[in-house]
Tab-separated table of C-alpha atoms in Angstrom:
chain	number	residue	atom	x	y	z
P	282	MET	CA	70.949	13.197	-134.881
P	283	LYS	CA	73.562	13.518	-132.274
P	284	GLN	CA	70.866	11.429	-129.360
P	285	VAL	CA	69.702	8.686	-132.275
P	286	MET	CA	73.699	8.158	-132.794
P	287	LYS	CA	74.381	6.883	-129.119
P	288	LYS	CA	70.885	5.712	-128.305
P	289	TRP	CA	72.252	3.283	-131.519
P	290	GLY	CA	75.584	2.793	-129.411
P	291	SER	CA	73.606	2.083	-126.516
P	292	MET	CA	71.867	-0.290	-127.848
P	293	CYS	CA	74.706	-2.121	-130.180
P	294	ILE	CA	77.159	-2.441	-126.684
P	295	GLU	CA	73.591	-4.175	-125.270
P	296	LEU	CA	73.646	-6.358	-128.096
P	297	TYR	CA	77.109	-6.871	-127.584
P	298	GLY	CA	76.192	-8.314	-124.340
P	299	ASN	CA	73.968	-10.313	-124.755
P	300	ILE	CA	75.757	-12.542	-127.330
P	301	LYS	CA	78.597	-12.598	-125.300
P	302	GLU	CA	76.536	-13.385	-121.948
P	303	ARG	CA	74.781	-15.689	-124.194
P	304	TYR	CA	77.584	-17.349	-126.037
P	305	SER	CA	79.744	-17.701	-123.470
P	306	ASN	CA	76.858	-19.755	-121.083
P	307	ILE	CA	76.926	-21.998	-124.339
P	308	PHE	CA	80.832	-22.577	-124.871
P	309	VAL	CA	81.054	-23.743	-121.635
P	310	ILE	CA	77.832	-25.794	-121.955
P	311	ILE	CA	79.369	-27.363	-123.659
P	312	ILE	CA	83.012	-27.620	-122.237
P	313	ILE	CA	81.163	-29.649	-119.856
P	314	ILE	CA	79.336	-31.490	-121.669
P	315	ILE	CA	83.135	-32.783	-123.658
P	316	TRP	CA	84.674	-33.872	-120.133
P	317	SER	CA	81.492	-35.152	-118.767
P	318	ILE	CA	81.727	-37.053	-122.059
P	319	LYS	CA	86.021	-38.049	-122.006
P	320	GLY	CA	85.712	-38.869	-118.137
P	321	GLY	CA	83.002	-40.877	-118.520
P	322	ARG	CA	85.452	-42.463	-121.275
P	323	ASP	CA	87.845	-42.122	-119.190
P	324	GLU	CA	86.210	-43.679	-116.139
P	325	LYS	CA	84.633	-46.616	-117.924
P	326	TYR	CA	88.333	-47.293	-120.462
P	327	GLN	CA	89.620	-47.247	-117.038
P	328	THR	CA	86.984	-50.192	-115.308
P	329	GLY	CA	86.813	-52.749	-117.841
P	330	PHE	CA	91.624	-51.942	-118.257
P	331	ARG	CA	90.740	-52.868	-114.639
P	332	ARG	CA	88.442	-55.246	-114.991
P	333	ARG	CA	91.302	-57.454	-117.549
P	334	ARG	CA	94.248	-56.971	-115.626
P	335	SER	CA	91.512	-58.551	-112.439
P	336	ILE	CA	91.080	-61.248	-115.006
P	337	TRP	CA	94.060	-61.780	-116.216
P	338	SER	CA	94.673	-62.104	-112.314
P	339	ARG	CA	92.440	-64.240	-111.449
P	340	LYS	CA	93.760	-66.914	-114.662
P	341	ARG	CA	97.249	-66.681	-113.265
P	342	GLU	CA	95.930	-67.922	-109.690
P	343	ARG	CA	93.916	-70.390	-111.209
P	344	MET	CA	96.806	-71.634	-113.504
P	345	GLU	CA	98.776	-75.317	-112.658
P	346	LEU	CA	102.622	-75.166	-112.817
P	347	MET	CA	104.219	-76.782	-114.760
P	348	SER	CA	106.883	-78.325	-112.324
P	349	HIS	CA	110.820	-78.596	-113.238
P	350	CYS	CA	113.766	-80.919	-111.957
P	351	SER	CA	116.611	-81.026	-111.822
P	352	SER	CA	116.793	-83.991	-109.582
P	353	PHE	CA	118.798	-86.229	-112.444
P	354	LEU	CA	122.262	-84.072	-111.510
P	355	LEU	CA	121.173	-86.035	-108.230
P	356	PRO	CA	123.220	-89.781	-107.154
P	357	PRO	CA	120.197	-91.498	-107.524
P	358	GLU	CA	120.092	-92.502	-103.561
P	359	THR	CA	119.853	-89.039	-102.145
P	360	PRO	CA	116.990	-87.667	-101.107
P	361	ASN	CA	115.171	-84.693	-102.235
P	362	ALA	CA	112.776	-82.270	-100.181
P	363	THR	CA	112.490	-79.666	-102.353
P	364	CYS	CA	110.619	-81.470	-105.070
P	365	SER	CA	108.664	-84.293	-105.676
P	366	LEU	CA	108.617	-84.797	-109.511
P	367	SER	CA	108.289	-88.247	-110.566
P	368	LEU	CA	109.598	-87.918	-114.024
P	369	ASN	CA	110.995	-91.680	-116.550
P	370	TYR	CA	113.706	-91.074	-118.070
P	371	ALA	CA	115.694	-91.433	-121.803
P	372	LEU	CA	118.825	-90.898	-122.273
P	373	VAL	CA	120.025	-89.457	-125.655
P	374	VAL	CA	123.638	-89.202	-126.582
P	375	LEU	CA	124.578	-86.481	-128.883
P	376	ASN	CA	128.038	-87.413	-131.018
P	377	GLN	CA	129.637	-83.951	-128.511
P	378	SER	CA	132.283	-84.300	-125.321
P	379	LEU	CA	130.096	-86.140	-122.901
P	380	PRO	CA	129.122	-83.763	-119.428
P	381	ARG	CA	132.014	-85.234	-116.433
P	382	PHE	CA	127.906	-86.734	-114.788
P	383	ALA	CA	127.854	-88.524	-117.989
P	384	PRO	CA	127.300	-92.333	-116.007
P	385	LEU	CA	125.201	-90.508	-113.644
P	386	LEU	CA	122.463	-89.962	-116.661
P	387	TRP	CA	123.198	-93.642	-117.711
P	388	GLU	CA	122.321	-94.869	-114.312
P	389	HIS	CA	119.015	-92.693	-113.582
P	390	ALA	CA	117.405	-93.944	-118.020
P	391	LYS	CA	115.766	-95.640	-118.458
P	392	LEU	CA	116.626	-95.930	-121.953
P	393	ARG	CA	119.532	-95.050	-123.467
P	394	VAL	CA	120.065	-94.120	-126.807
P	395	CYS	CA	123.265	-92.922	-129.801
P	396	ALA	CA	122.430	-91.087	-131.722
P	397	ASP	CA	124.970	-91.868	-135.032
P	398	GLY	CA	128.561	-90.698	-133.637
P	399	GLY	CA	127.521	-90.294	-130.000
P	400	ALA	CA	128.420	-94.001	-129.991
P	401	ASN	CA	131.320	-92.860	-131.088
P	402	ARG	CA	131.265	-90.940	-127.505
P	403	VAL	CA	129.891	-94.331	-125.688
P	404	TYR	CA	132.210	-96.449	-126.850
P	405	ASP	CA	135.698	-94.737	-125.951
P	406	GLU	CA	135.278	-92.092	-123.542
P	407	MET	CA	133.144	-93.512	-121.160
P	408	PRO	CA	135.639	-95.924	-119.610
P	409	LEU	CA	138.218	-92.735	-118.925
P	410	PHE	CA	135.360	-92.670	-116.779
P	411	PHE	CA	136.159	-95.784	-114.713
P	412	PRO	CA	140.185	-95.510	-115.065
P	413	HIS	CA	140.997	-98.734	-112.862
P	414	GLN	CA	138.766	-100.540	-115.061
P	415	GLN	CA	139.055	-103.196	-117.439
P	416	PRO	CA	137.499	-101.046	-120.990
P	417	SER	CA	135.475	-104.080	-121.988
P	418	HIS	CA	134.456	-104.876	-118.963
P	419	VAL	CA	133.257	-100.648	-119.294
P	420	ARG	CA	132.526	-100.897	-122.740
P	421	SER	CA	129.858	-104.366	-122.403
P	422	ARG	CA	128.376	-102.360	-118.735
P	423	TYR	CA	127.789	-98.968	-120.992
P	424	LYS	CA	125.453	-101.052	-123.426
P	425	PRO	CA	123.206	-98.186	-125.963
P	426	ASP	CA	119.686	-99.644	-126.232
P	427	VAL	CA	119.476	-97.919	-129.461
P	428	ILE	CA	121.703	-96.257	-131.552
P	429	LYS	CA	119.699	-94.481	-134.469
P	430	GLY	CA	120.694	-91.789	-137.358
P	431	ASP	CA	121.677	-91.039	-140.877
P	432	MET	CA	125.101	-93.200	-139.535
P	433	ASP	CA	127.599	-91.045	-141.311
P	434	SER	CA	129.526	-90.420	-138.360
P	435	ILE	CA	129.890	-93.743	-136.329
P	436	ARG	CA	132.954	-95.896	-136.551
P	437	LYS	CA	132.050	-100.072	-138.268
P	438	GLU	CA	134.297	-101.742	-135.632
P	439	VAL	CA	132.266	-99.314	-132.173
P	440	LEU	CA	128.324	-100.486	-135.474
P	441	ASP	CA	129.791	-104.523	-134.894
P	442	PHE	CA	130.872	-104.040	-130.951
P	443	TYR	CA	127.449	-103.286	-130.437
P	444	ALA	CA	125.250	-104.602	-132.808
P	445	LYS	CA	127.300	-108.245	-131.037
P	446	LEU	CA	126.106	-107.510	-127.146
P	447	GLY	CA	122.320	-107.160	-128.798
P	448	THR	CA	121.857	-103.395	-129.786
P	449	LYS	CA	119.555	-102.033	-131.367
P	450	ILE	CA	120.423	-100.823	-135.298
P	451	PHE	CA	118.232	-98.429	-136.607
P	452	ASP	CA	119.939	-96.505	-140.049
P	453	GLU	CA	118.033	-93.399	-141.111
P	454	SER	CA	120.100	-92.506	-144.327
P	455	HIS	CA	117.268	-92.412	-146.218
P	456	ASP	CA	116.463	-89.293	-143.718
P	457	GLN	CA	118.543	-85.993	-144.724
P	458	ASP	CA	115.551	-83.344	-143.504
P	459	THR	CA	115.343	-84.556	-140.180
P	460	THR	CA	118.394	-84.066	-137.611
P	461	ASP	CA	120.082	-86.834	-135.930
P	462	LEU	CA	118.752	-86.318	-132.784
P	463	HIS	CA	114.956	-85.291	-133.723
P	464	LYS	CA	115.397	-88.924	-135.233
P	465	CYS	CA	116.105	-90.256	-131.533
P	466	VAL	CA	113.145	-88.251	-129.907
P	467	ALA	CA	110.350	-89.234	-132.549
P	468	TYR	CA	110.924	-92.523	-131.557
P	469	ILE	CA	111.230	-92.415	-128.062
P	470	ARG	CA	107.662	-91.093	-128.383
P	471	ASP	CA	106.919	-93.545	-130.558
P	472	LEU	CA	108.287	-96.171	-128.073
P	473	ILE	CA	106.865	-94.413	-124.815
P	474	PRO	CA	102.569	-94.935	-124.600
P	475	SER	CA	100.946	-91.394	-125.292
P	476	ILE	CA	99.593	-92.140	-121.581
P	477	ASP	CA	103.473	-92.176	-120.610
P	478	GLN	CA	104.510	-89.410	-122.203
P	479	ALA	CA	103.724	-86.260	-119.849
P	480	ALA	CA	106.340	-88.432	-116.807
P	481	LEU	CA	109.137	-88.312	-120.203
P	482	CYS	CA	111.698	-86.682	-119.781
P	483	ILE	CA	114.252	-86.841	-122.385
P	484	LEU	CA	118.174	-86.047	-121.410
P	485	VAL	CA	120.274	-84.826	-124.335
P	486	ALA	CA	124.102	-85.148	-123.390
P	487	GLY	CA	126.389	-83.459	-125.816
P	488	ALA	CA	123.493	-80.965	-126.527
P	489	LEU	CA	125.730	-78.282	-126.074
P	490	GLY	CA	129.508	-77.149	-127.987
P	491	GLY	CA	131.312	-77.716	-131.248
P	492	ARG	CA	129.456	-76.441	-133.981
P	493	PHE	CA	126.899	-73.480	-133.819
P	494	ASP	CA	124.795	-74.794	-136.333
P	495	HIS	CA	124.518	-78.247	-135.081
P	496	GLU	CA	123.103	-76.011	-131.571
P	497	ILE	CA	120.606	-74.042	-132.951
P	498	GLY	CA	119.441	-77.077	-134.544
P	499	ASN	CA	119.423	-78.566	-131.637
P	500	ILE	CA	117.102	-76.196	-129.606
P	501	ASN	CA	115.032	-75.908	-132.527
P	502	VAL	CA	113.947	-79.898	-131.217
P	503	LEU	CA	112.860	-77.911	-128.326
P	504	CYS	CA	110.351	-75.797	-130.350
P	505	ARG	CA	109.526	-78.959	-132.281
P	506	PHE	CA	108.468	-81.173	-129.435
P	507	SER	CA	107.490	-78.401	-127.556
P	508	ASN	CA	105.001	-80.468	-125.423
P	509	THR	CA	107.055	-82.817	-124.468
P	510	ARG	CA	110.423	-82.199	-121.723
P	511	ILE	CA	113.947	-82.193	-123.150
P	512	ILE	CA	116.702	-81.012	-121.743
P	513	LEU	CA	119.554	-79.863	-124.078
P	514	LEU	CA	123.040	-80.853	-121.732
P	515	SER	CA	126.589	-79.803	-121.820
P	516	ASP	CA	129.602	-79.329	-118.750
P	517	ASP	CA	128.956	-76.275	-118.274
P	518	CYS	CA	124.556	-75.356	-118.086
P	519	LEU	CA	121.770	-76.667	-119.351
P	520	ILE	CA	118.607	-75.592	-121.174
P	521	HIS	CA	114.837	-76.663	-121.612
P	522	LEU	CA	111.980	-74.813	-123.395
P	523	LEU	CA	109.366	-73.242	-121.396
P	524	PRO	CA	105.890	-73.512	-123.264
P	525	LYS	CA	104.060	-69.401	-123.320
P	526	ASN	CA	100.822	-69.469	-121.653
P	527	GLN	CA	101.176	-72.120	-119.318
P	528	GLY	CA	102.855	-71.230	-115.579
P	529	HIS	CA	106.471	-72.277	-114.884
P	530	LYS	CA	107.720	-73.915	-111.147
P	531	ILE	CA	111.725	-74.248	-111.348
P	532	PHE	CA	113.057	-76.062	-108.850
P	533	ILE	CA	116.569	-75.320	-107.960
P	534	GLN	CA	118.628	-78.154	-106.843
P	535	HIS	CA	121.405	-75.035	-104.960
P	536	SER	CA	124.276	-78.389	-105.133
P	537	VAL	CA	124.956	-79.069	-108.777
P	538	GLU	CA	123.551	-75.887	-110.623
P	539	GLY	CA	123.054	-71.877	-111.011
P	540	PRO	CA	123.145	-69.638	-109.924
P	541	HIS	CA	123.768	-67.862	-112.736
P	542	CYS	CA	120.749	-68.815	-115.407
P	543	GLY	CA	118.802	-66.923	-118.149
P	544	LEU	CA	115.224	-66.288	-119.758
P	545	ILE	CA	115.463	-65.944	-123.926
P	546	PRO	CA	111.670	-65.931	-126.093
P	547	ILE	CA	112.535	-68.225	-128.287
P	548	GLY	CA	109.927	-68.638	-131.637
P	549	MET	CA	108.751	-64.764	-131.670
P	550	PRO	CA	109.348	-62.046	-128.989
P	551	SER	CA	107.472	-61.246	-125.641
P	552	GLY	CA	104.895	-59.340	-124.631
P	553	SER	CA	105.192	-59.759	-121.490
P	554	SER	CA	107.060	-62.008	-119.512
P	555	THR	CA	106.312	-62.443	-115.295
P	556	THR	CA	109.136	-64.126	-113.655
P	557	THR	CA	110.038	-64.612	-109.540
P	558	GLY	CA	112.888	-65.355	-107.702
P	559	LEU	CA	115.289	-63.914	-109.858
P	560	LYS	CA	117.636	-61.317	-108.669
P	561	TRP	CA	116.804	-59.498	-112.145
P	562	ASP	CA	113.122	-60.085	-112.226
P	563	LEU	CA	110.471	-59.621	-114.995
P	564	LYS	CA	107.865	-56.850	-114.010
P	565	ASP	CA	105.180	-57.734	-117.506
P	566	THR	CA	108.016	-57.796	-119.018
P	567	PRO	CA	108.796	-57.537	-122.643
P	568	MET	CA	111.420	-58.946	-124.477
P	569	ARG	CA	113.232	-59.441	-127.962
P	570	PHE	CA	115.845	-60.269	-130.107
P	571	GLY	CA	117.118	-56.191	-130.561
P	572	GLY	CA	115.862	-55.316	-127.343
P	573	LEU	CA	115.580	-57.029	-123.634
P	574	VAL	CA	116.623	-60.680	-123.083
P	575	SER	CA	117.154	-61.208	-119.857
P	576	THR	CA	121.105	-63.218	-120.450
P	577	SER	CA	123.501	-63.307	-116.533
P	578	ASN	CA	120.550	-63.021	-114.314
P	579	VAL	CA	120.896	-64.971	-111.192
P	580	VAL	CA	118.415	-67.162	-108.841
P	581	LYS	CA	118.005	-66.253	-106.224
P	582	GLY	CA	115.590	-68.888	-103.403
P	583	ASP	CA	114.488	-72.676	-104.179
P	584	ILE	CA	111.606	-72.077	-107.073
P	585	VAL	CA	111.293	-70.199	-109.374
P	586	THR	CA	108.116	-69.192	-111.367
P	587	VAL	CA	107.730	-67.801	-114.409
P	588	LEU	CA	104.920	-67.082	-116.924
P	589	SER	CA	104.529	-65.920	-120.616
P	590	ASP	CA	103.040	-65.487	-123.325
P	591	SER	CA	105.462	-66.516	-125.888
P	592	ASP	CA	107.797	-70.017	-125.305
P	593	LEU	CA	111.070	-69.580	-123.501
P	594	LEU	CA	114.511	-70.784	-123.323
P	595	TRP	CA	115.782	-71.653	-119.686
P	596	THR	CA	119.001	-72.053	-118.610
P	597	ILE	CA	120.760	-72.592	-116.265
P	598	SER	CA	124.888	-73.008	-115.321
P	599	ILE	CA	125.673	-76.371	-113.760
P	600	LYS	CA	128.443	-76.167	-111.058
P	601	LYS	CA	131.445	-78.407	-111.403
P	602	LEU	CA	131.400	-80.591	-108.078
């Protein structure tokens, strides 16, 4: 009986060893297969990721950059070696205090439009820039080409004065769904042949300051007319739109602007924004309200480049000379 039990025990031990060896090999094989599949998938993923990054990099290299330049802040006769951008300027004056460089903007502009009460500002404030000249002479010299709006702010004597000088008057009081700036921008775009609109730049004086809802309305016009160059101006800074999925090259006029600047996503969060030429550059950086927004940045060189998957507002300080 003991021999039988001993033999039976030996058989069980041998069987256990065989099972252990067999399943151990299978287990090892399974582990190898799993890691091979995973490794292949990882390599495939990494290869695809690198390929996508490579394609995006090549697209960025081939992308034609849209140039921006604040040369309108320079006197017309000033040579500008950093920017050869040639634009046709139109000036829109809103009902806020004129910036100190308003006469300079007037000289650069080929078309001058007052938005409703903006005519009061030109009439009242333009003579203050020329204290040694007769106010009537200054007012006659700085005559707007067009006054347009819902006419709820312009004074009657101002309207009559410019009407006698030949200024075109457009009463848009029937339209209460758009702002006066919107009306003026639409008028300018309709006036300019479509073939020339790529070289059109609309400067807006008095766009910042005063009521916050007015400022937001003016910024909304940038988004409504995103295919048109529109620059909002105040005494302290300028703002314009950088349309999404388009490379941008900004020539910095250090004598009149900077160094403080900012990039703000507008309309939707930015999933990826990249810059060069800033103290704190963005590198495929997401931006959104409630998260990171690039404010209080600083320009470092003569050129700033920007690329983003969402519309951005570019703002830069204007120096008080």
